[in-house]
Short mmCIF file of C-alpha atoms in Angstrom, two decimals:
data_model
loop_
_atom_site.label_atom_id
_atom_site.label_comp_id
_atom_site.label_asym_id
_atom_site.label_seq_id
_atom_site.Cartn_x
_atom_site.Cartn_y
_atom_site.Cartn_z
CA LYS A 117 -89.31 -54.05 -43.74
CA ARG A 118 -87.47 -57.00 -42.07
CA GLN A 119 -83.78 -57.65 -42.28
CA HIS A 120 -82.62 -59.86 -44.90
CA PRO A 121 -83.19 -63.56 -44.05
CA ALA A 122 -79.24 -64.07 -44.31
CA TRP A 123 -79.40 -62.72 -40.25
CA ILE A 124 -80.58 -65.53 -39.69
CA LEU A 125 -77.49 -67.24 -40.30
CA LEU A 126 -75.33 -64.56 -39.27
CA GLU A 127 -76.64 -65.02 -35.82
CA TYR A 128 -76.97 -69.14 -35.68
CA VAL A 129 -72.94 -68.31 -36.37
CA SER A 130 -72.79 -66.03 -33.54
CA PHE A 131 -74.24 -68.43 -31.03
CA ILE A 132 -72.32 -71.48 -32.10
CA LYS A 133 -69.08 -69.62 -31.79
CA SER A 134 -70.38 -68.73 -28.00
CA LEU A 135 -70.63 -72.48 -27.19
CA LEU A 136 -67.29 -73.85 -28.81
CA PHE A 137 -65.56 -73.90 -26.09
CA VAL A 138 -68.66 -75.95 -23.61
CA ILE A 139 -68.29 -77.94 -27.08
CA PHE A 140 -64.99 -78.95 -26.45
CA PHE A 141 -65.31 -79.11 -23.15
CA LEU A 142 -68.36 -81.97 -22.98
CA PHE A 143 -67.90 -83.63 -26.43
CA ILE A 144 -64.27 -83.84 -26.80
CA LEU A 145 -62.10 -84.19 -23.25
CA LYS A 146 -65.10 -85.72 -21.93
CA ALA A 147 -65.70 -87.77 -24.95
CA GLY A 148 -65.85 -91.38 -22.87
CA THR A 149 -66.68 -89.89 -19.75
CA ASP A 150 -70.69 -90.78 -18.61
CA THR A 151 -70.22 -89.29 -15.00
CA GLY A 152 -73.93 -87.83 -13.46
CA TRP A 153 -73.81 -83.99 -14.06
CA VAL A 154 -71.34 -84.61 -17.19
CA VAL A 155 -74.49 -86.68 -19.24
CA TRP A 156 -76.77 -83.83 -17.74
CA ALA A 157 -74.60 -81.06 -18.63
CA ARG A 158 -74.98 -82.58 -22.04
CA TYR A 159 -78.71 -82.51 -21.99
CA GLY A 160 -78.98 -79.18 -21.23
CA PHE A 161 -76.70 -78.68 -24.03
CA TRP A 162 -78.97 -79.77 -26.86
CA LEU A 163 -81.64 -78.80 -24.57
CA VAL A 164 -79.43 -74.26 -25.49
CA ILE A 165 -79.03 -75.17 -28.89
CA VAL A 166 -83.02 -76.35 -29.89
CA TRP A 167 -84.36 -73.12 -28.01
CA GLY A 168 -81.29 -71.31 -29.63
CA MET A 169 -82.29 -72.63 -33.19
CA VAL A 170 -86.62 -71.12 -32.57
CA TYR A 171 -85.23 -68.56 -30.94
CA ILE A 172 -83.97 -67.01 -33.45
CA PRO A 173 -85.95 -67.33 -36.42
CA THR A 174 -88.40 -66.47 -34.04
CA ARG A 175 -86.54 -63.02 -33.60
CA TRP A 176 -86.28 -62.42 -37.01
CA TYR A 177 -89.71 -62.60 -38.09
CA THR A 178 -91.04 -59.92 -34.74
CA SER A 179 -88.67 -57.91 -35.83
CA THR A 180 -89.63 -55.07 -38.29
CA TYR A 181 -88.03 -51.26 -39.29
CA GLU A 182 -89.52 -48.67 -41.48
CA LEU A 183 -88.32 -45.34 -43.19
CA LYS A 184 -91.00 -43.30 -42.72
CA GLU A 185 -91.33 -39.73 -43.30
CA ASP A 186 -89.08 -38.23 -40.37
CA ALA A 187 -88.12 -40.95 -38.66
CA ILE A 188 -87.28 -44.47 -38.42
CA VAL A 189 -89.70 -47.47 -36.72
CA LEU A 190 -87.71 -49.88 -35.04
CA ARG A 191 -90.04 -53.44 -33.57
CA GLU A 192 -88.55 -55.14 -31.88
CA GLY A 193 -88.95 -58.33 -29.56
CA VAL A 194 -90.08 -61.63 -29.04
CA PHE A 195 -91.57 -61.72 -25.72
CA VAL A 196 -92.50 -58.27 -24.82
CA LYS A 197 -92.06 -56.16 -27.63
CA LYS A 198 -90.49 -53.11 -27.99
CA LEU A 199 -91.39 -49.80 -30.04
CA ARG A 200 -88.65 -47.00 -30.89
CA THR A 201 -88.70 -44.49 -33.28
CA THR A 202 -85.91 -42.13 -33.94
CA THR A 203 -86.61 -38.67 -36.22
CA TYR A 204 -84.10 -38.38 -38.85
CA GLU A 205 -82.46 -34.95 -37.19
CA ARG A 206 -80.84 -37.20 -34.29
CA ILE A 207 -78.86 -39.36 -36.13
CA GLN A 208 -75.29 -37.73 -36.88
CA ASP A 209 -73.10 -41.22 -37.94
CA HIS A 210 -72.97 -43.28 -39.76
CA HIS A 211 -70.93 -46.96 -39.67
CA THR A 212 -71.04 -50.02 -41.87
CA HIS A 213 -69.36 -53.11 -41.29
CA THR A 214 -69.09 -56.06 -44.33
CA ASN A 215 -67.41 -59.42 -42.49
CA PHE A 216 -66.93 -62.00 -44.59
CA ILE A 217 -70.07 -63.78 -44.61
CA HIS A 218 -71.60 -60.39 -45.56
CA LYS A 219 -68.82 -60.09 -48.17
CA LEU A 220 -70.09 -63.73 -49.49
CA LEU A 221 -73.49 -62.75 -49.05
CA GLY A 222 -72.94 -59.01 -50.85
CA LEU A 223 -74.51 -58.07 -47.52
CA THR A 224 -73.32 -55.25 -44.82
CA ALA A 225 -73.92 -54.37 -41.63
CA ILE A 226 -75.01 -50.35 -40.60
CA LYS A 227 -75.06 -48.62 -37.26
CA LEU A 228 -76.47 -45.11 -36.80
CA GLU A 229 -75.48 -42.97 -33.72
CA THR A 230 -77.54 -40.01 -32.49
CA GLY A 231 -75.05 -39.02 -30.32
CA THR A 232 -77.21 -39.64 -27.27
CA THR A 233 -75.99 -41.36 -23.84
CA ASP A 234 -79.16 -44.01 -23.63
CA ASP A 235 -79.20 -47.75 -24.18
CA ASP A 236 -80.69 -47.35 -27.37
CA ALA A 237 -78.26 -44.50 -28.79
CA THR A 238 -77.53 -46.84 -31.89
CA LEU A 239 -79.84 -48.57 -34.60
CA THR A 240 -78.23 -51.26 -35.63
CA PHE A 241 -79.32 -53.14 -38.96
CA GLU A 242 -76.89 -56.45 -39.08
CA ALA A 243 -78.01 -57.51 -42.31
CA VAL A 244 -79.23 -55.51 -45.55
CA SER A 245 -78.11 -55.57 -48.78
CA LEU A 246 -75.59 -53.39 -50.61
CA ALA A 247 -78.57 -51.85 -52.35
CA GLU A 248 -80.46 -51.42 -48.95
CA ALA A 249 -77.73 -49.91 -47.17
CA ASN A 250 -76.92 -47.13 -49.59
CA ARG A 251 -81.21 -46.73 -49.64
CA ILE A 252 -80.84 -46.27 -45.21
CA LEU A 253 -77.90 -44.40 -45.72
CA ASP A 254 -79.71 -41.82 -48.51
CA ILE A 255 -82.71 -41.26 -46.53
CA VAL A 256 -80.68 -40.51 -43.86
CA HIS A 257 -77.99 -38.46 -45.42
CA ARG A 258 -81.18 -36.58 -46.96
CA ARG A 259 -83.15 -35.79 -44.37
CA ASN A 260 -80.65 -34.87 -41.89
CA SER A 261 -78.99 -32.57 -43.88
CA ASN A 262 -82.24 -30.89 -44.91
CA ARG A 263 -82.01 -30.72 -48.21
CA ALA A 264 -85.58 -32.79 -48.43
CA GLU A 265 -86.46 -30.54 -50.19
CA MET A 266 -84.07 -29.69 -52.69
CA LYS A 267 -83.18 -30.74 -56.67
CA GLU A 268 -81.50 -33.67 -57.06
CA GLU A 269 -78.70 -31.86 -58.65
CA GLU A 270 -78.78 -29.63 -55.66
CA PHE A 271 -78.46 -32.73 -53.24
CA ALA A 272 -74.99 -33.58 -55.11
CA ILE A 273 -72.42 -33.72 -52.28
CA SER A 274 -69.21 -32.17 -52.60
CA PRO A 275 -66.64 -35.17 -53.89
CA LYS A 276 -64.88 -36.52 -52.16
CA HIS A 277 -60.75 -36.44 -51.15
CA ILE A 278 -58.58 -38.95 -50.56
CA TYR A 279 -56.47 -37.61 -48.47
CA PHE A 280 -54.62 -40.99 -46.74
CA ARG A 281 -54.13 -44.58 -48.17
CA SER A 282 -51.63 -47.65 -46.79
CA THR A 283 -48.93 -49.57 -48.97
CA GLN A 284 -47.61 -52.43 -47.79
CA LYS A 285 -44.61 -50.30 -46.33
CA ASP A 286 -47.00 -48.78 -43.69
CA ASN A 287 -48.71 -52.09 -43.19
CA LEU A 288 -44.94 -53.51 -42.47
CA LYS A 289 -43.96 -50.54 -40.21
CA ALA A 290 -47.30 -51.12 -37.93
CA ALA A 291 -46.60 -54.59 -38.08
CA LEU A 292 -43.27 -53.70 -36.02
CA THR A 293 -44.30 -50.82 -34.36
CA SER A 294 -47.88 -52.95 -32.37
CA PHE A 295 -45.62 -55.37 -31.34
CA SER A 296 -48.79 -57.52 -32.78
CA PHE A 297 -45.25 -60.38 -34.25
CA LEU A 298 -45.53 -61.38 -30.39
CA ALA A 299 -49.04 -62.29 -30.59
CA LEU A 300 -47.75 -65.59 -30.96
CA PHE A 301 -46.19 -66.15 -27.53
CA PRO A 302 -49.15 -65.41 -25.53
CA LEU A 303 -51.13 -67.48 -27.47
CA VAL A 304 -49.20 -70.12 -27.34
CA ALA A 305 -48.77 -69.85 -23.31
CA ALA A 306 -52.92 -69.46 -23.62
CA LEU A 307 -52.97 -72.71 -25.15
CA TYR A 308 -50.62 -74.76 -23.09
CA SER A 309 -52.86 -73.46 -19.84
CA ASN A 310 -55.97 -74.62 -21.33
CA ILE A 311 -54.84 -77.82 -22.35
CA ALA A 312 -53.09 -78.39 -18.59
CA ASP A 313 -56.47 -77.78 -16.95
CA PHE A 314 -57.21 -81.42 -18.77
CA ILE A 315 -54.33 -83.08 -19.93
CA ASP A 316 -51.28 -83.71 -18.19
CA VAL A 317 -48.57 -82.35 -19.84
CA GLU A 318 -45.39 -81.81 -17.71
CA GLU A 319 -43.46 -85.29 -18.72
CA SER A 320 -44.40 -84.54 -22.34
CA THR A 321 -42.63 -80.56 -21.72
CA LYS A 322 -39.56 -81.83 -19.23
CA SER A 323 -39.04 -84.54 -22.01
CA LEU A 324 -38.98 -82.56 -25.00
CA PHE A 325 -37.04 -79.73 -23.09
CA SER A 326 -34.49 -82.14 -22.04
CA TYR A 327 -34.03 -83.28 -26.11
CA PHE A 328 -32.86 -79.94 -26.93
CA MET A 329 -30.62 -78.94 -24.00
CA ASP A 330 -29.02 -82.22 -25.16
CA HIS A 331 -29.56 -81.02 -28.71
CA SER A 332 -28.54 -77.29 -27.83
CA ALA A 333 -27.34 -76.69 -32.07
CA LEU A 334 -31.33 -77.03 -33.24
CA LEU A 335 -32.34 -73.61 -30.54
CA ILE A 336 -30.81 -71.54 -32.79
CA PRO A 337 -32.71 -72.10 -36.04
CA LEU A 338 -35.42 -73.35 -34.13
CA ALA A 339 -35.98 -69.90 -32.33
CA GLY A 340 -35.45 -68.06 -36.00
CA VAL A 341 -38.56 -70.43 -37.66
CA ALA A 342 -40.80 -69.22 -33.70
CA LEU A 343 -39.39 -65.17 -34.80
CA LEU A 344 -39.97 -66.34 -39.00
CA LEU A 345 -44.09 -67.69 -38.00
CA SER A 346 -44.44 -65.72 -34.72
CA PHE A 347 -43.93 -62.54 -37.92
CA GLY A 348 -45.76 -64.11 -40.59
CA ILE A 349 -49.17 -64.57 -37.80
CA GLY A 350 -48.67 -60.95 -36.77
CA TYR A 351 -48.22 -59.06 -40.23
CA ILE A 352 -51.04 -61.11 -41.38
CA GLN A 353 -53.09 -60.21 -38.11
CA THR A 354 -52.07 -56.61 -38.92
CA ILE A 355 -52.95 -56.85 -42.41
CA ILE A 356 -55.98 -58.08 -41.49
CA LYS A 357 -57.12 -55.16 -39.23
CA TYR A 358 -55.68 -51.94 -41.05
CA GLY A 359 -55.15 -53.37 -45.01
CA ASN A 360 -56.79 -51.28 -47.35
CA TYR A 361 -56.55 -47.96 -44.77
CA GLU A 362 -58.02 -45.32 -47.07
CA ILE A 363 -59.01 -41.76 -45.40
CA ALA A 364 -60.55 -39.31 -47.53
CA GLY A 365 -63.26 -36.21 -46.22
CA ASP A 366 -65.59 -33.78 -48.28
CA GLU A 367 -66.74 -30.63 -47.48
CA ASN A 368 -68.55 -31.99 -44.85
CA ARG A 369 -67.48 -34.95 -43.50
CA ILE A 370 -64.41 -37.18 -42.81
CA TYR A 371 -64.63 -40.87 -44.04
CA ILE A 372 -62.64 -43.46 -42.90
CA SER A 373 -62.12 -47.11 -44.66
CA LYS A 374 -60.31 -50.39 -43.08
CA GLY A 375 -59.93 -54.49 -43.05
CA VAL A 376 -59.50 -57.04 -45.91
CA LEU A 377 -61.29 -59.51 -44.86
CA SER A 378 -63.48 -57.64 -43.09
CA ARG A 379 -64.75 -54.04 -43.77
CA THR A 380 -65.39 -50.77 -41.88
CA ASP A 381 -66.84 -48.12 -43.17
CA TYR A 382 -66.91 -45.45 -40.59
CA SER A 383 -68.12 -41.76 -41.32
CA ILE A 384 -67.86 -38.98 -38.69
CA GLN A 385 -69.73 -35.54 -39.66
CA LYS A 386 -67.39 -32.66 -39.11
CA SER A 387 -69.43 -30.39 -37.35
CA ARG A 388 -69.95 -33.40 -34.63
CA VAL A 389 -66.65 -33.20 -34.01
CA GLN A 390 -66.42 -32.06 -30.09
CA ALA A 391 -62.41 -32.82 -29.87
CA ILE A 392 -58.55 -34.23 -31.29
CA THR A 393 -56.45 -36.02 -29.39
CA ILE A 394 -52.62 -37.02 -30.24
CA LYS A 395 -51.53 -40.38 -28.48
CA GLN A 396 -47.67 -41.63 -28.74
CA SER A 397 -46.46 -44.37 -26.88
CA LEU A 398 -42.19 -44.74 -25.60
CA LEU A 399 -41.27 -45.86 -28.93
CA LYS A 400 -43.95 -43.80 -31.00
CA ARG A 401 -42.55 -40.01 -29.89
CA LEU A 402 -38.86 -42.16 -30.29
CA LEU A 403 -39.41 -43.10 -34.08
CA GLY A 404 -41.61 -39.70 -34.49
CA MET A 405 -44.86 -41.90 -35.46
CA ALA A 406 -48.41 -40.52 -33.29
CA GLU A 407 -52.04 -41.22 -33.36
CA VAL A 408 -54.72 -38.95 -33.88
CA LYS A 409 -58.12 -39.81 -33.53
CA VAL A 410 -61.34 -37.75 -33.39
CA VAL A 411 -63.38 -37.32 -31.02
CA SER A 412 -67.10 -36.69 -31.96
CA ALA A 413 -70.80 -36.65 -29.93
CA GLY A 414 -71.48 -39.80 -31.81
CA GLN A 415 -69.03 -42.31 -30.79
CA THR A 416 -70.69 -44.77 -28.65
CA GLU A 417 -68.92 -47.96 -27.71
CA SER A 418 -64.94 -47.70 -26.84
CA ASN A 419 -63.87 -50.35 -29.48
CA GLU A 420 -65.64 -48.85 -31.79
CA GLN A 421 -63.88 -45.48 -30.83
CA GLU A 422 -60.58 -47.08 -31.99
CA ILE A 423 -62.62 -46.47 -36.20
CA SER A 424 -62.19 -42.86 -35.29
CA SER A 425 -59.14 -43.04 -35.43
CA LEU A 426 -56.96 -41.15 -38.13
CA TYR A 427 -54.30 -44.22 -38.84
CA PRO A 428 -52.80 -45.03 -35.95
CA PHE A 429 -48.92 -45.68 -37.28
CA LEU A 430 -48.77 -42.03 -39.59
CA PRO A 431 -45.18 -40.04 -38.49
CA LYS A 432 -46.22 -37.34 -36.82
CA ARG A 433 -44.99 -34.02 -39.28
CA GLU A 434 -47.79 -36.20 -41.69
CA ALA A 435 -50.25 -36.89 -39.09
CA TYR A 436 -50.72 -32.70 -38.19
CA LEU A 437 -51.18 -31.60 -41.50
CA LEU A 438 -53.52 -34.48 -42.21
CA THR A 439 -54.83 -33.49 -39.68
CA ASN A 440 -55.46 -30.08 -40.03
CA GLU A 441 -56.14 -30.89 -43.69
CA LEU A 442 -59.41 -32.47 -42.67
CA LEU A 443 -60.16 -29.80 -39.77
CA PRO A 444 -58.89 -27.05 -40.92
CA ASP A 445 -61.23 -24.48 -37.88
CA TYR A 446 -58.67 -26.80 -35.55
CA HIS A 447 -55.02 -26.73 -35.84
CA ILE A 448 -52.74 -28.94 -33.65
CA GLU A 449 -49.90 -26.26 -31.97
CA GLU A 450 -46.55 -27.71 -31.49
CA GLU A 451 -44.54 -25.42 -28.47
CA MET A 452 -46.70 -25.21 -25.80
CA ILE A 453 -46.26 -23.97 -21.86
CA HIS A 454 -44.80 -26.10 -19.69
CA LEU A 455 -45.33 -26.46 -15.65
CA PRO A 456 -43.20 -24.54 -13.72
CA GLY A 457 -40.70 -26.05 -11.65
CA LYS A 458 -42.08 -26.00 -8.40
CA VAL A 459 -44.71 -27.97 -9.32
CA LEU A 460 -41.81 -31.28 -9.78
CA TRP A 461 -40.93 -31.04 -6.68
CA LEU A 462 -44.44 -31.43 -5.40
CA ARG A 463 -44.80 -34.17 -7.35
CA LEU A 464 -42.22 -35.84 -6.12
CA VAL A 465 -43.13 -35.09 -2.41
CA ARG A 466 -46.31 -36.41 -2.76
CA PRO A 467 -46.25 -39.76 -0.21
CA TYR A 468 -45.94 -42.99 -3.28
CA TYR A 469 -48.34 -45.09 -2.57
CA TRP A 470 -47.56 -47.98 -4.55
CA THR A 471 -43.56 -48.03 -3.07
CA ILE A 472 -45.32 -48.17 0.77
CA VAL A 473 -48.06 -51.24 -0.97
CA GLY A 474 -44.78 -52.84 -2.25
CA PHE A 475 -42.80 -52.76 0.93
CA ILE A 476 -45.78 -54.02 3.30
CA ILE A 477 -46.75 -56.90 0.67
CA LEU A 478 -42.40 -57.88 1.07
CA TYR A 479 -42.29 -57.23 4.45
CA LEU A 480 -45.65 -59.63 5.27
CA VAL A 481 -44.48 -62.32 2.52
CA LYS A 482 -40.99 -62.14 0.93
CA LYS A 483 -38.81 -59.63 3.65
CA GLU A 484 -35.20 -61.56 1.34
CA TRP A 485 -37.03 -59.76 -1.38
CA ILE A 486 -37.87 -56.14 0.51
CA TRP A 487 -35.35 -54.77 -1.72
CA LEU A 488 -37.88 -54.97 -4.75
CA ALA A 489 -39.56 -51.88 -2.74
CA ALA A 490 -36.82 -49.61 -3.75
CA VAL A 491 -36.61 -50.44 -7.37
CA VAL A 492 -40.52 -49.16 -6.88
CA PHE A 493 -39.53 -46.21 -5.63
CA LEU A 494 -36.75 -45.35 -8.39
CA ILE A 495 -39.62 -46.29 -11.38
CA GLU A 496 -41.94 -43.95 -9.48
CA ILE A 497 -39.41 -41.07 -9.36
CA VAL A 498 -39.03 -41.49 -13.20
CA LEU A 499 -43.18 -42.31 -13.78
CA ARG A 500 -43.19 -38.24 -11.90
CA TYR A 501 -40.64 -37.19 -13.40
CA LEU A 502 -41.45 -38.14 -16.97
CA ASN A 503 -45.57 -37.54 -16.38
CA TYR A 504 -43.71 -33.25 -14.99
CA LYS A 505 -41.18 -33.28 -18.24
CA PHE A 506 -44.23 -33.65 -20.78
CA THR A 507 -47.46 -32.22 -19.91
CA SER A 508 -47.99 -29.09 -21.41
CA TYR A 509 -51.30 -26.53 -22.25
CA LEU A 510 -51.55 -23.99 -24.60
CA GLN A 511 -54.94 -21.74 -24.58
CA THR A 512 -56.62 -19.27 -27.02
CA GLU A 513 -59.61 -17.38 -27.39
CA LYS A 514 -61.14 -19.95 -28.85
CA PHE A 515 -58.89 -23.40 -28.03
CA ILE A 516 -57.34 -25.50 -25.42
CA GLN A 517 -54.90 -27.41 -25.82
CA VAL A 518 -53.84 -30.69 -22.78
CA ARG A 519 -50.45 -32.99 -23.14
CA ASN A 520 -50.23 -35.32 -19.95
CA GLY A 521 -48.29 -38.62 -19.76
CA GLY A 522 -45.20 -40.13 -19.13
CA LEU A 523 -44.25 -43.10 -21.07
CA VAL A 524 -47.18 -42.76 -22.92
CA THR A 525 -48.44 -39.09 -23.41
CA GLU A 526 -51.47 -37.75 -24.79
CA THR A 527 -52.11 -35.01 -26.43
CA PHE A 528 -56.09 -32.98 -26.69
CA LEU A 529 -57.59 -30.24 -27.89
CA THR A 530 -61.07 -29.08 -27.90
CA LYS A 531 -62.76 -25.64 -29.02
CA ARG A 532 -64.33 -23.63 -25.79
CA LYS A 533 -67.47 -23.23 -26.81
CA ASN A 534 -67.67 -27.70 -27.51
CA ILE A 535 -66.75 -27.78 -23.10
CA GLN A 536 -69.35 -28.72 -21.59
CA GLN A 537 -68.17 -28.62 -17.43
CA ILE A 538 -65.74 -27.45 -16.19
CA SER A 539 -64.33 -27.35 -12.10
CA ILE A 540 -60.87 -26.66 -10.22
CA THR A 541 -60.22 -28.59 -7.24
CA HIS A 542 -57.00 -27.71 -5.07
CA SER A 543 -55.89 -29.89 -2.50
CA TRP A 544 -54.20 -29.00 0.69
CA LEU A 545 -50.63 -30.22 -0.85
CA GLN A 546 -51.76 -27.94 -3.68
CA ARG A 547 -52.94 -24.94 -1.30
CA ARG A 548 -48.87 -25.08 -0.53
CA PHE A 549 -47.40 -24.65 -3.54
CA ASN A 550 -50.38 -22.28 -4.95
CA VAL A 551 -51.28 -24.53 -8.01
CA ALA A 552 -54.73 -26.19 -8.49
CA THR A 553 -56.41 -29.04 -11.13
CA LEU A 554 -58.19 -28.02 -13.85
CA GLU A 555 -60.61 -30.81 -15.21
CA PHE A 556 -63.18 -30.36 -18.21
CA THR A 557 -65.61 -32.43 -19.82
CA ASN A 558 -67.06 -32.64 -23.83
CA ARG A 559 -69.98 -34.83 -24.94
CA SER A 560 -68.96 -38.34 -26.06
CA LYS A 561 -70.82 -41.44 -25.45
CA PRO A 562 -69.04 -41.86 -22.54
CA PHE A 563 -68.14 -38.07 -20.82
CA VAL A 564 -64.62 -36.70 -22.13
CA VAL A 565 -63.06 -35.84 -19.27
CA THR A 566 -60.09 -34.02 -19.37
CA LYS A 567 -57.32 -33.31 -16.44
CA LEU A 568 -54.56 -30.67 -16.24
CA PRO A 569 -53.51 -31.36 -12.84
CA ASP A 570 -50.83 -28.77 -10.71
CA VAL A 571 -51.02 -25.57 -12.66
CA PRO A 572 -50.77 -22.66 -11.49
CA LYS A 573 -53.22 -21.05 -9.89
CA GLU A 574 -53.94 -17.73 -11.90
CA THR A 575 -53.33 -20.27 -14.77
CA ALA A 576 -56.79 -21.57 -13.28
CA GLN A 577 -58.30 -18.36 -12.39
CA GLU A 578 -57.57 -17.35 -16.29
CA PHE A 579 -59.27 -21.08 -17.51
CA TYR A 580 -62.15 -19.65 -15.10
CA ASN A 581 -63.14 -16.70 -16.99
CA TRP A 582 -62.14 -17.81 -20.15
CA TYR A 583 -64.31 -20.26 -19.99
CA LYS A 584 -67.47 -17.74 -18.27
CA ARG A 585 -67.03 -16.10 -21.27
CA ILE A 586 -68.54 -18.61 -24.24
CA VAL A 587 -71.43 -19.22 -21.44
CA GLN A 588 -72.34 -15.92 -20.56
CA ILE A 589 -72.16 -15.21 -24.76
CA LYS A 590 -74.96 -18.53 -25.20
CA GLY A 591 -77.02 -17.07 -22.19
CA ASN A 592 -77.29 -14.17 -24.35
#
């Protein structure tokens, strides 16, 4: 089969979007210019348009897929042909995305994740009908779960239970916490900067500034309107991104859905979960909120790892309870072991590289501002203290939980059996304080590397022996 013909339309839209700046520059800003390079650039633009209009439908026609008994076969390429065969058992998770055009045409996009780290880790269907999408996912689930030989009634998956569904209150809280209401100001600044490269707006800006300085009473209502407009834009952005957020689960999978105009659905196989991360910014700590993410062996691009977040704006206690319900094999502990007091002195005596760099730059460029190096020095001390204060760990027979960070803390919880490799290092300075750095790796794409610096050497040795036991068990 081929994907739905609307794939051509989607590719045309994407193609034109990539050329918007060129169109704006050549045909709007340089509309009255007939200099040589502009004319040739326009000829080149039309050649690119013709090439795209021919290449895109040709690529659609030559790209096919086939659902065989034991594998999915993709045939791709116009000038260079490519054949990909992926067995169902390699497919671990799936991700569907339905944008505005998809909704209008009754289509969706599917990404099937294999969990490998090569370039062919993801099988992508950019435009298929909803019925075809359900057929593909149904076949994948049946083959992947080794239930193909079962009867239809035996295949029935346990019913999904909805654990969380966002409300207007949640959306409002998300808009305030994410600072999306400030999005208007960098947009205006970027627009001004881009226009100023081609049009002289400096004089107009000076005149406008002088007018408001002479009519200062207008500044307060104008600032109020700007804040309301900014908050409105930020709130709309939040609704579009996080509206209709839903977290559900059954016996085997976690289901995460979000979005209004553009809908994203993500399925995570519980058996593929490698770890859990809990992230808190300084503001979220003050408000008692946390963002919990599920690290899956099937994750790929970093922008898709955001989808595995169990809603970024939950109260911490609620986030912990939700995680424990969805993944009963994992249990997040709040009480952890802190680093000994000598580690604070170790971190305070380490070289202050940013201060040194700042001092040198100020000395060479602006000597009268050299006092700013002292400010940088104080900031470094505060950050080192906060990092020491919040760094902690907990190790049980099956799990290890690590917390790092100062202004932003991240807690990482994983099972011993999910750790791929470990390393223990100690620098010359660490040896003087009898401490070491632990580092362990979990499988994802890219690999997730977690560090726990400056733990006592006895803890490092205990960690090594703890991990060695599971290696010996696997070996036997």
